[in-house]
Tab-separated table of C-alpha atoms in Angstrom:
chain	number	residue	atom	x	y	z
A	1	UNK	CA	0.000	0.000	0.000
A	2	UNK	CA	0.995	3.668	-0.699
A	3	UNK	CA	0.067	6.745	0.975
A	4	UNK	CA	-0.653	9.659	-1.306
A	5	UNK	CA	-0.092	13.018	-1.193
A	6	UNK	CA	-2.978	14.718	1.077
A	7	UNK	CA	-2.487	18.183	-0.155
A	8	UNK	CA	-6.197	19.270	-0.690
A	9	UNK	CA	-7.544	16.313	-0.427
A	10	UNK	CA	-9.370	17.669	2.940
A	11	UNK	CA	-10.887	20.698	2.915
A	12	UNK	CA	-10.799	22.419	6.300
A	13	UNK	CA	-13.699	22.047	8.337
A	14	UNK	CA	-14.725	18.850	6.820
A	15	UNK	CA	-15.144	16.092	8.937
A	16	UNK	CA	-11.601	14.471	8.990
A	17	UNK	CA	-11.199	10.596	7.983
A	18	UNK	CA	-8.539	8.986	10.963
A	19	UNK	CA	-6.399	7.211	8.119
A	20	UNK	CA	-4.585	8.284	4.997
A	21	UNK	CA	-5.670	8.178	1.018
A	22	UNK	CA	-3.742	4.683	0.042
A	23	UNK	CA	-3.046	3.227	-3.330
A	24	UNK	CA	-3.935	-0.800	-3.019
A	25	UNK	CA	-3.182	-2.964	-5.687
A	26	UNK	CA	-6.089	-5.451	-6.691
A	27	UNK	CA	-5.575	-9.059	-8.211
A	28	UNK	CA	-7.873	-7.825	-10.867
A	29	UNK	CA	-5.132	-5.251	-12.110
A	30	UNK	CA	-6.033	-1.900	-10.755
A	31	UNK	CA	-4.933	0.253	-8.498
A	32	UNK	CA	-7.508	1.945	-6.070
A	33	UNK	CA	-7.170	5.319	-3.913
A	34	UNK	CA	-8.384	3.865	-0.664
A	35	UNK	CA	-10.056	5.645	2.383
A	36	UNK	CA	-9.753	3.825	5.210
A	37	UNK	CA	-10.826	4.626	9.389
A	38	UNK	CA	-11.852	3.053	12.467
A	39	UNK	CA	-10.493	-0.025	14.415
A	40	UNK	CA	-9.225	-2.705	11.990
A	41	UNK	CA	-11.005	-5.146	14.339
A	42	UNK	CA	-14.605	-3.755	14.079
A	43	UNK	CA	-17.198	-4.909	12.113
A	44	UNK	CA	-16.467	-3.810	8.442
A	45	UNK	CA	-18.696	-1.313	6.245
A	46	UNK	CA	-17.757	-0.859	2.013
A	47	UNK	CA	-18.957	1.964	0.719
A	48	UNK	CA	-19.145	2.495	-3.206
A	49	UNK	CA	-19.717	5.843	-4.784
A	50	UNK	CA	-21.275	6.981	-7.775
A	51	UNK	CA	-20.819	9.733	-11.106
A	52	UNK	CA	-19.207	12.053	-11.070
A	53	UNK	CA	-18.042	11.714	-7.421
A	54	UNK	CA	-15.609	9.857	-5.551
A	55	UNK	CA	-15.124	8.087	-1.666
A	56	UNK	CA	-15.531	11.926	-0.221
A	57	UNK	CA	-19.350	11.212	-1.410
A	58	UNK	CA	-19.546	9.150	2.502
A	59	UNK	CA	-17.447	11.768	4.182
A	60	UNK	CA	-19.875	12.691	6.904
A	61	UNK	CA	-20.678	9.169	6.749
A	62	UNK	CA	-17.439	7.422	7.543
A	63	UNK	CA	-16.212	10.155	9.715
A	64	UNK	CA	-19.682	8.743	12.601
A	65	UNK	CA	-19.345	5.211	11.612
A	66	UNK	CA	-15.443	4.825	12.091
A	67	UNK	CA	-15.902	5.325	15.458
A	68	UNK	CA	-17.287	2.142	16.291
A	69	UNK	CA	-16.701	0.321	12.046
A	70	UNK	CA	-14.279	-0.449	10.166
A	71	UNK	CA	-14.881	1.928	7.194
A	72	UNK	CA	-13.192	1.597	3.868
A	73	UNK	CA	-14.182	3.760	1.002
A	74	UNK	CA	-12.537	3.362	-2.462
A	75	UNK	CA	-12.215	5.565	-5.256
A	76	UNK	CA	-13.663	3.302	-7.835
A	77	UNK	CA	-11.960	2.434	-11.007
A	78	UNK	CA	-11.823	5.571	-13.673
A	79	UNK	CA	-12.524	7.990	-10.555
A	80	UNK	CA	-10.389	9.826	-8.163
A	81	UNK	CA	-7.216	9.018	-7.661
A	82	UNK	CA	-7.151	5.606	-8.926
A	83	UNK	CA	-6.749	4.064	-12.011
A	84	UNK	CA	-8.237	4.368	-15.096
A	85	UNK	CA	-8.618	1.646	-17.972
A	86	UNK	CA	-8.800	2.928	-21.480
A	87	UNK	CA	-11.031	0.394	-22.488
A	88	UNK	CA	-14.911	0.959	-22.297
A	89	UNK	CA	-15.199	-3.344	-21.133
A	90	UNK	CA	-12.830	-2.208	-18.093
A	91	UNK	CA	-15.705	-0.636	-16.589
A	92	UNK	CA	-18.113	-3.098	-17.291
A	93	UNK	CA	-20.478	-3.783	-13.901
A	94	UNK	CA	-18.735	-7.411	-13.556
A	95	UNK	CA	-15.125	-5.476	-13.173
A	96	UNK	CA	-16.538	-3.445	-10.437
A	97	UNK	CA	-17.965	-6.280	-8.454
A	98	UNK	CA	-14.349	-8.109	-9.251
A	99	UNK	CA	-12.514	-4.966	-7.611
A	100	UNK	CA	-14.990	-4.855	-4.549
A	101	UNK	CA	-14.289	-8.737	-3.933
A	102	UNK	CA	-10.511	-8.360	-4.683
A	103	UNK	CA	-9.922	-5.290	-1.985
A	104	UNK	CA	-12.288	-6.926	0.553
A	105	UNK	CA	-9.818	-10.027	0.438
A	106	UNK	CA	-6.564	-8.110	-0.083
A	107	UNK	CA	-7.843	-5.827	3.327
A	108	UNK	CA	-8.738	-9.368	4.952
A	109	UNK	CA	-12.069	-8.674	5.202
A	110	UNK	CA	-14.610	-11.788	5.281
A	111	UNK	CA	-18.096	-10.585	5.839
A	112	UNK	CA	-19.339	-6.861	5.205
A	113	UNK	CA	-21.966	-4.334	5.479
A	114	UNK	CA	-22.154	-3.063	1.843
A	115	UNK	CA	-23.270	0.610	1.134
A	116	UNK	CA	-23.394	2.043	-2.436
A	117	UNK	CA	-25.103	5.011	-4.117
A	118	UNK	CA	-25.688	5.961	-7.465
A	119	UNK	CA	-23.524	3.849	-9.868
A	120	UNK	CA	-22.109	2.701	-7.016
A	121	UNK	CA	-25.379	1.218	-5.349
A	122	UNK	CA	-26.057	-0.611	-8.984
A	123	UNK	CA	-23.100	-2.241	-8.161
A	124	UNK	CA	-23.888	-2.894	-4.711
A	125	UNK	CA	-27.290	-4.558	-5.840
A	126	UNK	CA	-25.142	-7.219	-7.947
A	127	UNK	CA	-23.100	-7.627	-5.336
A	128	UNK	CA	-25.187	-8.631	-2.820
A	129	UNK	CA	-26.843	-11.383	-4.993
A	130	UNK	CA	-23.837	-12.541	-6.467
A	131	UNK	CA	-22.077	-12.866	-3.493
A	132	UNK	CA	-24.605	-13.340	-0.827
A	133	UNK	CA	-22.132	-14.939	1.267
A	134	UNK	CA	-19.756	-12.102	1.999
A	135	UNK	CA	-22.367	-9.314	1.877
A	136	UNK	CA	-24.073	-9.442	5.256
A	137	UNK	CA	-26.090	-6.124	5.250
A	138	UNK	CA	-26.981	-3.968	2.309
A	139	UNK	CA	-27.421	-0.078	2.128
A	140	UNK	CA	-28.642	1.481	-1.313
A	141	UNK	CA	-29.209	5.243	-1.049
A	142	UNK	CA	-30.653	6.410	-4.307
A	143	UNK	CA	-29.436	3.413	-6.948
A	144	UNK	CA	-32.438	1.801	-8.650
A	145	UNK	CA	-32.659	-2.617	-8.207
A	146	UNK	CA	-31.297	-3.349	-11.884
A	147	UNK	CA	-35.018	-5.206	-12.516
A	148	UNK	CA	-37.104	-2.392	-11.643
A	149	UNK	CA	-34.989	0.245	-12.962
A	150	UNK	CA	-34.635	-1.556	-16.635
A	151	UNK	CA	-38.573	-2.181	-16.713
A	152	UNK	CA	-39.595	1.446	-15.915
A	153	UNK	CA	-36.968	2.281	-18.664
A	154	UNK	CA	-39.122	1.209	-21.010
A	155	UNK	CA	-43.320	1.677	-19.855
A	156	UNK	CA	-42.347	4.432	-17.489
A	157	UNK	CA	-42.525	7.826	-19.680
A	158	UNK	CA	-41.604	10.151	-17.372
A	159	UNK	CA	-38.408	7.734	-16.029
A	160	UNK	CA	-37.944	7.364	-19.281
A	161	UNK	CA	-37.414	10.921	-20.005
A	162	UNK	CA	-35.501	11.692	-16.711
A	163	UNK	CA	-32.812	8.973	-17.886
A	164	UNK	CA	-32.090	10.542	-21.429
A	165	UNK	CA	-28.559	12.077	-20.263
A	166	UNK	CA	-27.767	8.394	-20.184
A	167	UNK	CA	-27.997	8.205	-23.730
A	168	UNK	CA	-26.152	11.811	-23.849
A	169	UNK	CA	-23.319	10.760	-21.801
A	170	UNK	CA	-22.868	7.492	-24.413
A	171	UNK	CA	-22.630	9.319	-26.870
A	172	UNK	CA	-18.430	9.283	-28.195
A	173	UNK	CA	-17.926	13.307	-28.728
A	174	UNK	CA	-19.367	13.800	-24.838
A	175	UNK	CA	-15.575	14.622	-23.632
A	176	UNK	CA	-15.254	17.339	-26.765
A	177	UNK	CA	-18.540	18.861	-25.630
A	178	UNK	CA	-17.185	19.075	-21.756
A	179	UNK	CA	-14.022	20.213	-22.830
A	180	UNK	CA	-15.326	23.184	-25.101
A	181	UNK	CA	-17.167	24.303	-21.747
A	182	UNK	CA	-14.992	23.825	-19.535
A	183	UNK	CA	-15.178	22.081	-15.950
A	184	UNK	CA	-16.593	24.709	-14.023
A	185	UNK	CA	-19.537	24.925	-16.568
A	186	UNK	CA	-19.850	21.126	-16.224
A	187	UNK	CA	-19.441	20.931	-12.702
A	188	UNK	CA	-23.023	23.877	-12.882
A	189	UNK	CA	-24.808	21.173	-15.082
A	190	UNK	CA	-24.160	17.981	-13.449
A	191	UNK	CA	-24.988	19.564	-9.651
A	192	UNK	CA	-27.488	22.556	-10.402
A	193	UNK	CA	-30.538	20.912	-11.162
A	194	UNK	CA	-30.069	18.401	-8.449
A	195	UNK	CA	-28.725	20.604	-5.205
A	196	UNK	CA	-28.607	24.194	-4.522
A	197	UNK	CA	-24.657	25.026	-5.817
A	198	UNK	CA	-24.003	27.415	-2.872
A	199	UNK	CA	-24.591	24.278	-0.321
A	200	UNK	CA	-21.308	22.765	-1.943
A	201	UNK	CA	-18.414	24.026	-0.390
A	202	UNK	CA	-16.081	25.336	-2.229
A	203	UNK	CA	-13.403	22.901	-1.247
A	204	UNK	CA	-15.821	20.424	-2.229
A	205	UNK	CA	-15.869	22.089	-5.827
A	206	UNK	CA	-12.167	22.129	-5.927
A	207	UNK	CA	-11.870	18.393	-5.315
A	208	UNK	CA	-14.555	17.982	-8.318
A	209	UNK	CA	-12.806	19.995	-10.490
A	210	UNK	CA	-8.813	18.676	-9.706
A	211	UNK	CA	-10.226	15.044	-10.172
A	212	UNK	CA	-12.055	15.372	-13.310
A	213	UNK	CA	-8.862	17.226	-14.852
A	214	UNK	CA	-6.895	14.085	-14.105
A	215	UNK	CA	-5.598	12.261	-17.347
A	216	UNK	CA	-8.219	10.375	-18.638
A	217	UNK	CA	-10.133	10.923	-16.192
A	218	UNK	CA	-13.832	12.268	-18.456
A	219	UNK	CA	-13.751	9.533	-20.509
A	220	UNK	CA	-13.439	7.047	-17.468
A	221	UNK	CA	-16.408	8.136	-15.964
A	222	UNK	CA	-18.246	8.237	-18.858
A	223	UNK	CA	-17.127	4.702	-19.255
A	224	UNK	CA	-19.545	3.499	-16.353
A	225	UNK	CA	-22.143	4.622	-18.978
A	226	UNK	CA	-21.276	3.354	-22.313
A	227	UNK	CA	-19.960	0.073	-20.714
A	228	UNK	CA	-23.627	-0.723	-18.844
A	229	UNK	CA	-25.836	-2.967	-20.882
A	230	UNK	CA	-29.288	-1.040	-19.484
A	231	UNK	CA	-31.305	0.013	-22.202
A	232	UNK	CA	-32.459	3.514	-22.766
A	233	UNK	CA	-34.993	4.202	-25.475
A	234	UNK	CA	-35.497	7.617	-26.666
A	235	UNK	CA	-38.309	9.489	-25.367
A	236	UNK	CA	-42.053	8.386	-27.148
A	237	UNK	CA	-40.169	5.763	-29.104
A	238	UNK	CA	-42.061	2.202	-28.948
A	239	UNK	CA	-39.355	-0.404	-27.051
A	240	UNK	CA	-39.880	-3.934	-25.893
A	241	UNK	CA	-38.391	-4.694	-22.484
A	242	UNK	CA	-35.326	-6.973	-22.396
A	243	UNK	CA	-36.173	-10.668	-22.337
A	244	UNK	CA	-33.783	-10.959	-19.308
A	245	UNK	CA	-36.128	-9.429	-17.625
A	246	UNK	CA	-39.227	-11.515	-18.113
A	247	UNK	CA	-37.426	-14.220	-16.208
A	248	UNK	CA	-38.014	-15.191	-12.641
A	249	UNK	CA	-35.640	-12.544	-10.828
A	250	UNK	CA	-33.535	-13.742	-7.715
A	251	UNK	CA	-34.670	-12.218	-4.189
A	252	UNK	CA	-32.202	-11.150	-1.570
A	253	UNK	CA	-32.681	-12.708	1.556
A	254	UNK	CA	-29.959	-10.544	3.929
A	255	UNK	CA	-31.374	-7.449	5.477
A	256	UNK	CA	-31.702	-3.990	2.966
A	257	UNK	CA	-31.845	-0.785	3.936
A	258	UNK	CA	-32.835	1.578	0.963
A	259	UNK	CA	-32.609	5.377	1.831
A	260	UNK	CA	-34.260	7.595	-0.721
A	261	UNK	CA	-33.765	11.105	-1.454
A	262	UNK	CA	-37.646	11.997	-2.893
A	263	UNK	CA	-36.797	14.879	-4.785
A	264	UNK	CA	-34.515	13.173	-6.897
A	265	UNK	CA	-34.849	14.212	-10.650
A	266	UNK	CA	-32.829	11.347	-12.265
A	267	UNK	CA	-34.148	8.625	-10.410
A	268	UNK	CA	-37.482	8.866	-9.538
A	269	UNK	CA	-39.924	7.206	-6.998
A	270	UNK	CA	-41.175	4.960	-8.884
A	271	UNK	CA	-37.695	2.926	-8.454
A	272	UNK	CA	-39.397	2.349	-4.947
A	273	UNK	CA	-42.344	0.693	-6.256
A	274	UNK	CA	-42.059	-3.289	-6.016
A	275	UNK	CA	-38.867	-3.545	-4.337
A	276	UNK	CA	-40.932	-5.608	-1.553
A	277	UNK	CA	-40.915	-8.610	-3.578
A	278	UNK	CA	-37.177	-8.448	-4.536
A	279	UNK	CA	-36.106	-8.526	-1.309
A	280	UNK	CA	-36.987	-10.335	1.761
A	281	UNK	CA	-36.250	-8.024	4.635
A	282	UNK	CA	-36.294	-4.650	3.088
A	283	UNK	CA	-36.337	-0.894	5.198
A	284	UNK	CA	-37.100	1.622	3.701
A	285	UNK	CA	-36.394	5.194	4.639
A	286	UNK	CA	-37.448	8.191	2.497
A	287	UNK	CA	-35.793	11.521	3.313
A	288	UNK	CA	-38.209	14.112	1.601
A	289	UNK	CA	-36.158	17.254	1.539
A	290	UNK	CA	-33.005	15.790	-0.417
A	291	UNK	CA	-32.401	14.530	-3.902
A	292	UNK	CA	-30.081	12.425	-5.344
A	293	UNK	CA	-27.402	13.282	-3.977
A	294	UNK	CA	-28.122	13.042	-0.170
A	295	UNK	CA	-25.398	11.583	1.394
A	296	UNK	CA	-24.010	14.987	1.704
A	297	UNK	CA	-26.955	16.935	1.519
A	298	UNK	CA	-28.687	15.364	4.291
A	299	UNK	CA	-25.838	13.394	6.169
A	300	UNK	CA	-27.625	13.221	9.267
A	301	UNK	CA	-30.074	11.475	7.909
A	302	UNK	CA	-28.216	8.907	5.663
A	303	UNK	CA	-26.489	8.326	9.134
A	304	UNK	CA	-28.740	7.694	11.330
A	305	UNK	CA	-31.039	5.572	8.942
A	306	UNK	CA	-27.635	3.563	8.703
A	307	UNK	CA	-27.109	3.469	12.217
A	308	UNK	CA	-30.504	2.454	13.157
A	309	UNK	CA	-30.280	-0.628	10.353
A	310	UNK	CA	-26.832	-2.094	11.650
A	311	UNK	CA	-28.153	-2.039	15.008
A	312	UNK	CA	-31.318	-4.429	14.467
């Protein structure tokens, strides 16, 4: 392991993490920026992040659970400080499962609460039912259960129309048209119809800003995207749903919290709907004045519904 260089990585202010930024080296050929804090002894908590952030998305997060958790938050492959594949199959959903399992057993960790948002909680979802025997607790906050999500895709018109960036962010001259206006313009259109901009700090901004400009670092995000094999018709275009997903659907049978920002724009409720007969012991908490992106928006609330569920 390496620790990197922690010159603005923290903002001041911020709630600290107890442990350095580290560089692991996976067995599936990546390198990952690593946040790690709390006793290595405690019971362990992943947490996997989403576009266009990185592991400072579960900063107020890991900074209350690593007092009595082991916390460990990764920059995911193509974000952050870690590496970034050139190849759009690189960040295909099965290589970010592979890179979950792989740090898990290079960290020695058996068993695990699993938390994800966003891209990060589709992975999480996978996860947990491909590998129900090291996930012991799941925690989506905002990510929409593959089935559900892929199904509304198609006879939900109003999903439907909320998810049409997907198809923007596909497309191969995306990185030209974020380039000709500039990261501070995109960093305005990917958080200002989702949060008030003046509740991001402007350390916050800054960390944005110096990770996107990384090498590589646009097109490995956008990656997530063109690598996913979900569907997305355009708007009032007739589409037949997948046949995958007229087939019986495995349940999850560990414990689920799902925490839901309400005013989310890009995912909407209607990702809810159903999810009781995915999963066998499923909480739900819905946090009405947040949107997608309410781990920091509403920490106190992503917290304590987290704290509640690993203490049942």
């Amino acid at each position: 392991m390496r620790t990197l260089d922690e010159a603005g990585c923290q903002g001041e202010g911020e709630p600290a993490m107890n442990e350095g930024l580290e560089r692991i080296a996976l067995s599936t050929g990546v390198m990952l920026a690593v946040r790690m804090a709390g006793p290595r002894e405690a019971d362990p908590i992943l947490f996997l992040h989403g576009f266009p952030e990185s592991h400072r998305t579960w900063r107020h997060q890991v900074a209350d659970l690593s007092r009595d958790h082991f916390c460990v938050a990764p920059d995911q492959r193509g974000f952050g400080a870690s590496d970034k594949p050139g190849a759009v199959k690189a960040y295909k959903t099965d290589r970010i499962i592979e890179d979950l399992i792989a740090l898990a057993d290079q960290l020695g960790i058996g068993r695990f609460t699993l938390v994800g948002h966003d891209w990060g909680g589709a992975a999480s979802w996978l996860a947990a039912l491909r590998h129900p025997d090291r996930v012991v607790r799941l925690v989506i906050v905002n990510a929409p259960h593959p089935l559900i999500f892929q199904k509304s895709l198609i006879d939900d018109p109003e999903q439907r129309a909320a998810s049409q960036y997907i198809r923007a962010f596909r497309n191969p001259l995306m990185e030209t048209g974020v380039r000709a206006m500039g990261l501070e313009r995109f960093f305005e259109k990917s958080f200002g119809a989702h949060v008030d901009l003046a509740r991001i700090p402007e350390e916050e901004k800054q960390a944005y800003l110096r990770d996107w400009g990384r090498e590589g670092a646009l097109t490995a995000m956008l990656n997530w995207y063109r690598a996913s094999n979900i569907k997305v018709p355009k708007t009032g275009r007739r589409a037949m749903k997948p046949l995958w997903t007229h087939a019986p659907f495995p349940k999850l049978k560990m414990p689920v919290l799902v925490v839901w920002g309400m005013k989310d724009k890009a995912l909407l409720p209607v990702q809810l709907e159903g999810l009781d007969a995915l999963v066998d012991d499923l909480a739900l908490v819905r946090v009405e004045d947040a949107g997608h992106f309410v781990p920091w928006e509403k920490p106190d609330a992503v917290t304590g519904a987290i704290r509640d569920f690993l203490s049942t």
